[in-house]
């Protein structure tokens, strides 16, 4: 029987680093709002049964129109997010349909998510409970002191750059969020990090292959990079 797997698409940020009048998830990339790239991928993916979109209150009607006009039929909820990404994620997970068995959480700021990433994270979450996409680091990474002195070069082969999508068995992710809430923590920037922090000893998190093209659009330059990636993808 098909498992109940809910996609949670996070579009509740203000996009302050990107600047501009509109939050970045609504900015057009090749005539299509950034958010629509992830929505279409999740809609088309056969493993995902429902989609919850988390957004800013004043943009709920904009997302409703986007969903309607583009036939995103799996979208069952469009809800208001929170002050931080963690809060938005918690609200998304909390508003998933009640029979949800797994969730796949994704930043709308990453338009180039692939079906393989979605499927690999889900497969790993079904096998061991939690999974994230990630890529290898190519730079040298150092830990530094607060006074700006270099302290230690980290061993690169153990460094991963974490991306989304991330997938979790429902009980694991909701428990981690509730523990963070009880702990008054609200600044985790991803859900795998949250699970790792609160469930470390019992809950392994599988790292599956992301891709260099699965960028998170953060600043203006990233929009130019995204145009280049899009041209390459459509070749
Ligand atoms: N996000 C969210 N709710 C928030 C903050 C972020 O749903 N309160 C979402 C964003 O919409 C984005 C993803 O989480 O898709 C990753 O966050 P980030 O890249 O930091 O986006 P913003 O918070 O919008 O950007 P900035 O930090 O520059 O303001
Ligand atoms: Mg942010």
CSV table of C-alpha atoms and ligand atoms in Angstrom, one decimal:
chain,number,residue,atom,x,y,z
A,1,UNK,CA,0.0,0.0,0.0
A,2,UNK,CA,1.2,3.5,-0.7
A,3,UNK,CA,2.7,5.3,2.3
A,4,UNK,CA,1.3,8.6,3.3
A,5,UNK,CA,4.2,11.0,2.6
A,6,UNK,CA,3.6,14.7,3.0
A,7,UNK,CA,5.9,17.3,1.4
A,8,UNK,CA,6.4,20.4,3.4
A,9,UNK,CA,7.5,23.4,1.3
A,10,UNK,CA,8.9,26.3,3.3
A,11,UNK,CA,8.2,29.7,1.9
A,12,UNK,CA,7.8,31.7,5.0
A,13,UNK,CA,11.0,33.7,4.9
A,14,UNK,CA,11.4,37.4,4.2
A,15,UNK,CA,14.4,37.0,1.9
A,16,UNK,CA,16.3,39.8,3.6
A,17,UNK,CA,19.7,38.9,2.2
A,18,UNK,CA,18.4,38.8,-1.3
A,19,UNK,CA,16.9,42.3,-0.9
A,20,UNK,CA,14.2,43.4,-3.2
A,21,UNK,CA,10.5,44.3,-2.7
A,22,UNK,CA,9.2,40.7,-2.9
A,23,UNK,CA,10.4,37.8,-0.7
A,24,UNK,CA,12.8,35.7,-2.9
A,25,UNK,CA,10.4,32.7,-3.2
A,26,UNK,CA,8.1,34.9,-5.3
A,27,UNK,CA,10.8,36.4,-7.6
A,28,UNK,CA,10.6,35.2,-11.2
A,29,UNK,CA,13.2,32.9,-12.6
A,30,UNK,CA,12.6,32.4,-16.3
A,31,UNK,CA,9.1,33.8,-15.8
A,32,UNK,CA,8.2,31.4,-13.0
A,33,UNK,CA,8.2,32.2,-9.3
A,34,UNK,CA,10.9,30.4,-7.5
A,35,UNK,CA,8.4,28.6,-5.3
A,36,UNK,CA,6.6,27.1,-8.3
A,37,UNK,CA,9.7,25.0,-9.2
A,38,UNK,CA,9.5,23.0,-6.0
A,39,UNK,CA,5.7,22.9,-6.0
A,40,UNK,CA,5.8,21.3,-9.5
A,41,UNK,CA,8.4,18.8,-8.6
A,42,UNK,CA,6.6,17.7,-5.5
A,43,UNK,CA,3.3,17.6,-7.4
A,44,UNK,CA,4.8,15.4,-10.1
A,45,UNK,CA,6.6,13.0,-7.7
A,46,UNK,CA,4.7,9.8,-7.3
A,47,UNK,CA,5.9,9.1,-3.8
A,48,UNK,CA,4.4,12.3,-2.4
A,49,UNK,CA,0.8,12.2,-1.5
A,50,UNK,CA,0.1,15.6,-0.1
A,51,UNK,CA,1.8,19.0,0.0
A,52,UNK,CA,1.7,21.6,2.8
A,53,UNK,CA,3.0,25.1,2.0
A,54,UNK,CA,4.2,27.4,4.7
A,55,UNK,CA,4.3,31.1,3.8
A,56,UNK,CA,4.0,34.6,5.2
A,57,UNK,CA,0.5,35.7,6.2
A,58,UNK,CA,0.3,38.5,3.6
A,59,UNK,CA,1.2,36.1,0.8
A,60,UNK,CA,-1.2,33.3,1.5
A,61,UNK,CA,-3.6,34.4,-1.2
A,62,UNK,CA,-0.7,34.7,-3.7
A,63,UNK,CA,0.2,31.1,-3.0
A,64,UNK,CA,-3.4,30.0,-3.2
A,65,UNK,CA,-3.5,31.6,-6.7
A,66,UNK,CA,-0.2,30.0,-7.7
A,67,UNK,CA,-1.5,26.6,-6.6
A,68,UNK,CA,-4.8,26.9,-8.4
A,69,UNK,CA,-3.4,28.3,-11.6
A,70,UNK,CA,-0.8,25.6,-11.9
A,71,UNK,CA,-2.9,22.6,-10.9
A,72,UNK,CA,-0.9,21.7,-7.8
A,73,UNK,CA,-3.6,19.3,-6.8
A,74,UNK,CA,-1.8,17.6,-3.9
A,75,UNK,CA,-1.6,20.9,-2.0
A,76,UNK,CA,-3.9,20.4,1.0
A,77,UNK,CA,-2.8,23.3,3.2
A,78,UNK,CA,-1.4,26.7,2.8
A,79,UNK,CA,-0.5,28.1,6.2
A,80,UNK,CA,1.1,31.0,7.9
A,81,UNK,CA,4.7,30.4,9.0
A,82,UNK,CA,6.7,31.6,12.1
A,83,UNK,CA,9.4,34.0,12.8
A,84,UNK,CA,12.2,31.5,12.1
A,85,UNK,CA,12.7,28.7,9.6
A,86,UNK,CA,12.5,26.2,12.5
A,87,UNK,CA,9.1,27.6,13.6
A,88,UNK,CA,7.8,27.5,10.0
A,89,UNK,CA,8.9,23.9,9.7
A,90,UNK,CA,7.2,23.0,13.0
A,91,UNK,CA,4.0,24.6,11.8
A,92,UNK,CA,4.2,22.7,8.5
A,93,UNK,CA,4.9,19.4,10.2
A,94,UNK,CA,2.1,20.1,12.7
A,95,UNK,CA,-0.4,20.8,10.0
A,96,UNK,CA,0.4,17.7,7.9
A,97,UNK,CA,-2.7,15.4,7.4
A,98,UNK,CA,-3.2,13.4,10.5
A,99,UNK,CA,-2.4,10.1,8.8
A,100,UNK,CA,1.0,11.3,7.6
A,101,UNK,CA,3.7,8.6,8.0
A,102,UNK,CA,6.7,10.5,6.6
A,103,UNK,CA,7.5,14.1,5.7
A,104,UNK,CA,9.8,15.5,3.1
A,105,UNK,CA,10.8,19.1,4.1
A,106,UNK,CA,12.2,21.4,1.5
A,107,UNK,CA,13.3,25.0,1.2
A,108,UNK,CA,11.4,26.8,-1.6
A,109,UNK,CA,14.7,28.7,-2.0
A,110,UNK,CA,16.1,25.6,-3.7
A,111,UNK,CA,14.4,25.4,-7.1
A,112,UNK,CA,16.5,22.7,-8.6
A,113,UNK,CA,15.5,19.8,-6.3
A,114,UNK,CA,15.3,16.5,-8.4
A,115,UNK,CA,13.1,13.5,-8.2
A,116,UNK,CA,16.1,11.4,-7.3
A,117,UNK,CA,16.8,13.6,-4.3
A,118,UNK,CA,13.2,13.3,-3.1
A,119,UNK,CA,13.2,9.5,-3.7
A,120,UNK,CA,16.6,8.9,-2.1
A,121,UNK,CA,15.7,10.8,1.1
A,122,UNK,CA,12.4,9.0,1.4
A,123,UNK,CA,13.9,5.6,0.8
A,124,UNK,CA,16.5,6.3,3.5
A,125,UNK,CA,13.9,7.7,5.9
A,126,UNK,CA,11.8,4.5,5.5
A,127,UNK,CA,14.9,2.4,6.1
A,128,UNK,CA,16.4,4.2,9.1
A,129,UNK,CA,14.1,7.1,10.1
A,130,UNK,CA,15.8,10.3,8.9
A,131,UNK,CA,17.7,11.5,5.9
A,132,UNK,CA,19.2,14.6,4.4
A,133,UNK,CA,20.7,15.5,1.1
A,134,UNK,CA,24.2,16.9,1.2
A,135,UNK,CA,27.2,17.6,-1.0
A,136,UNK,CA,31.0,17.4,-0.4
A,137,UNK,CA,32.9,20.5,0.6
A,138,UNK,CA,35.6,21.6,-1.9
A,139,UNK,CA,37.1,24.5,0.1
A,140,UNK,CA,39.4,24.3,3.1
A,141,UNK,CA,37.2,24.9,6.2
A,142,UNK,CA,38.7,26.3,9.4
A,143,UNK,CA,37.3,27.0,12.8
A,144,UNK,CA,38.2,30.4,14.0
A,145,UNK,CA,38.2,32.2,17.3
A,146,UNK,CA,35.9,35.1,18.2
A,147,UNK,CA,38.9,37.4,17.8
A,148,UNK,CA,39.2,36.4,14.1
A,149,UNK,CA,42.2,34.1,14.4
A,150,UNK,CA,42.4,30.8,12.6
A,151,UNK,CA,42.3,27.9,15.2
A,152,UNK,CA,41.9,24.6,13.4
A,153,UNK,CA,41.5,23.3,9.9
A,154,UNK,CA,38.8,20.7,9.8
A,155,UNK,CA,39.3,17.4,8.0
A,156,UNK,CA,37.5,17.9,4.7
A,157,UNK,CA,36.5,14.3,4.1
A,158,UNK,CA,34.2,14.6,7.2
A,159,UNK,CA,32.6,17.8,6.1
A,160,UNK,CA,29.2,17.8,4.4
A,161,UNK,CA,27.3,20.8,3.1
A,162,UNK,CA,23.7,20.1,4.1
A,163,UNK,CA,20.9,20.7,1.6
A,164,UNK,CA,17.2,20.0,1.4
A,165,UNK,CA,15.1,17.9,0.8
A,166,UNK,CA,15.2,16.1,4.1
A,167,UNK,CA,12.9,13.3,5.0
A,168,UNK,CA,11.8,11.9,8.4
A,169,UNK,CA,9.5,9.4,9.9
A,170,UNK,CA,6.7,11.5,11.4
A,171,UNK,CA,7.1,10.6,15.0
A,172,UNK,CA,10.9,11.4,14.9
A,173,UNK,CA,10.5,14.9,13.5
A,174,UNK,CA,7.5,15.9,15.6
A,175,UNK,CA,9.3,14.7,18.7
A,176,UNK,CA,12.5,16.7,17.9
A,177,UNK,CA,10.5,19.8,17.3
A,178,UNK,CA,8.6,19.4,20.6
A,179,UNK,CA,11.9,18.9,22.4
A,180,UNK,CA,13.2,22.1,20.9
A,181,UNK,CA,10.1,24.0,21.9
A,182,UNK,CA,10.4,22.8,25.4
A,183,UNK,CA,14.0,23.9,25.3
A,184,UNK,CA,13.0,27.4,24.0
A,185,UNK,CA,15.2,26.9,21.0
A,186,UNK,CA,14.0,28.3,17.7
A,187,UNK,CA,17.1,29.0,15.6
A,188,UNK,CA,17.9,25.6,14.0
A,189,UNK,CA,18.5,26.3,10.3
A,190,UNK,CA,17.6,22.8,9.2
A,191,UNK,CA,15.5,19.9,10.4
A,192,UNK,CA,18.2,17.2,10.3
A,193,UNK,CA,20.3,19.4,12.6
A,194,UNK,CA,17.4,19.6,15.0
A,195,UNK,CA,17.0,15.8,15.0
A,196,UNK,CA,20.7,15.3,15.4
A,197,UNK,CA,20.7,17.7,18.4
A,198,UNK,CA,17.8,16.2,20.3
A,199,UNK,CA,17.9,12.5,19.2
A,200,UNK,CA,21.5,12.0,18.5
A,201,UNK,CA,22.2,8.7,20.2
A,202,UNK,CA,19.1,6.9,19.0
A,203,UNK,CA,18.3,8.4,15.6
A,204,UNK,CA,20.8,7.9,12.8
A,205,UNK,CA,20.5,10.4,9.9
A,206,UNK,CA,21.5,9.1,6.5
A,207,UNK,CA,23.3,11.5,4.2
A,208,UNK,CA,22.3,11.0,0.6
A,209,UNK,CA,23.6,12.7,-2.5
A,210,UNK,CA,22.5,16.2,-3.2
A,211,UNK,CA,24.0,18.2,-6.1
A,212,UNK,CA,26.0,21.3,-6.6
A,213,UNK,CA,23.1,22.6,-8.8
A,214,UNK,CA,20.7,22.3,-5.8
A,215,UNK,CA,21.7,25.7,-4.6
A,216,UNK,CA,19.8,27.7,-2.0
A,217,UNK,CA,19.1,31.2,-3.4
A,218,UNK,CA,20.3,33.5,-0.7
A,219,UNK,CA,21.5,36.7,-2.3
A,220,UNK,CA,21.3,38.5,-5.6
A,221,UNK,CA,24.3,36.8,-7.1
A,222,UNK,CA,22.5,33.4,-6.6
A,223,UNK,CA,19.8,34.5,-9.0
A,224,UNK,CA,22.4,34.9,-11.7
A,225,UNK,CA,23.8,31.5,-10.9
A,226,UNK,CA,20.3,30.0,-11.0
A,227,UNK,CA,19.8,31.4,-14.5
A,228,UNK,CA,23.0,29.6,-15.6
A,229,UNK,CA,22.0,26.4,-13.9
A,230,UNK,CA,18.5,26.6,-15.5
A,231,UNK,CA,20.1,27.0,-19.0
A,232,UNK,CA,22.3,23.9,-18.4
A,233,UNK,CA,19.4,21.8,-17.1
A,234,UNK,CA,17.2,22.6,-20.1
A,235,UNK,CA,20.0,21.8,-22.6
B,1,LIG,N1,11.8,30.1,5.8
B,1,LIG,C1,10.5,30.0,6.4
B,1,LIG,N2,10.1,30.7,7.5
B,1,LIG,C2,11.0,31.6,8.1
B,1,LIG,C3,12.3,31.7,7.5
B,1,LIG,C4,12.7,31.0,6.4
B,1,LIG,O1,9.7,29.2,5.8
B,1,LIG,N3,10.6,32.3,9.1
B,1,LIG,C5,12.1,29.4,4.6
B,1,LIG,C6,12.5,30.4,3.5
B,1,LIG,O2,11.4,30.8,2.8
B,1,LIG,C7,13.5,29.5,2.7
B,1,LIG,C8,14.1,28.5,3.7
B,1,LIG,O3,13.3,28.6,4.8
B,1,LIG,O4,12.8,28.8,1.6
B,1,LIG,C9,15.5,28.8,4.0
B,1,LIG,O5,15.7,30.1,4.6
B,1,LIG,P1,16.6,31.3,4.1
B,1,LIG,O6,17.4,30.9,2.9
B,1,LIG,O7,17.2,31.9,5.3
B,1,LIG,O8,15.4,32.3,3.6
B,1,LIG,P2,15.0,33.7,4.2
B,1,LIG,O9,14.8,33.5,5.7
B,1,LIG,O10,13.8,34.1,3.4
B,1,LIG,O11,16.2,34.6,3.8
B,1,LIG,P3,16.9,35.7,4.8
B,1,LIG,O12,17.5,34.8,5.9
B,1,LIG,O13,18.0,36.3,3.9
B,1,LIG,O14,15.9,36.7,5.2
B,2,LIG,MG1,16.6,33.1,6.9
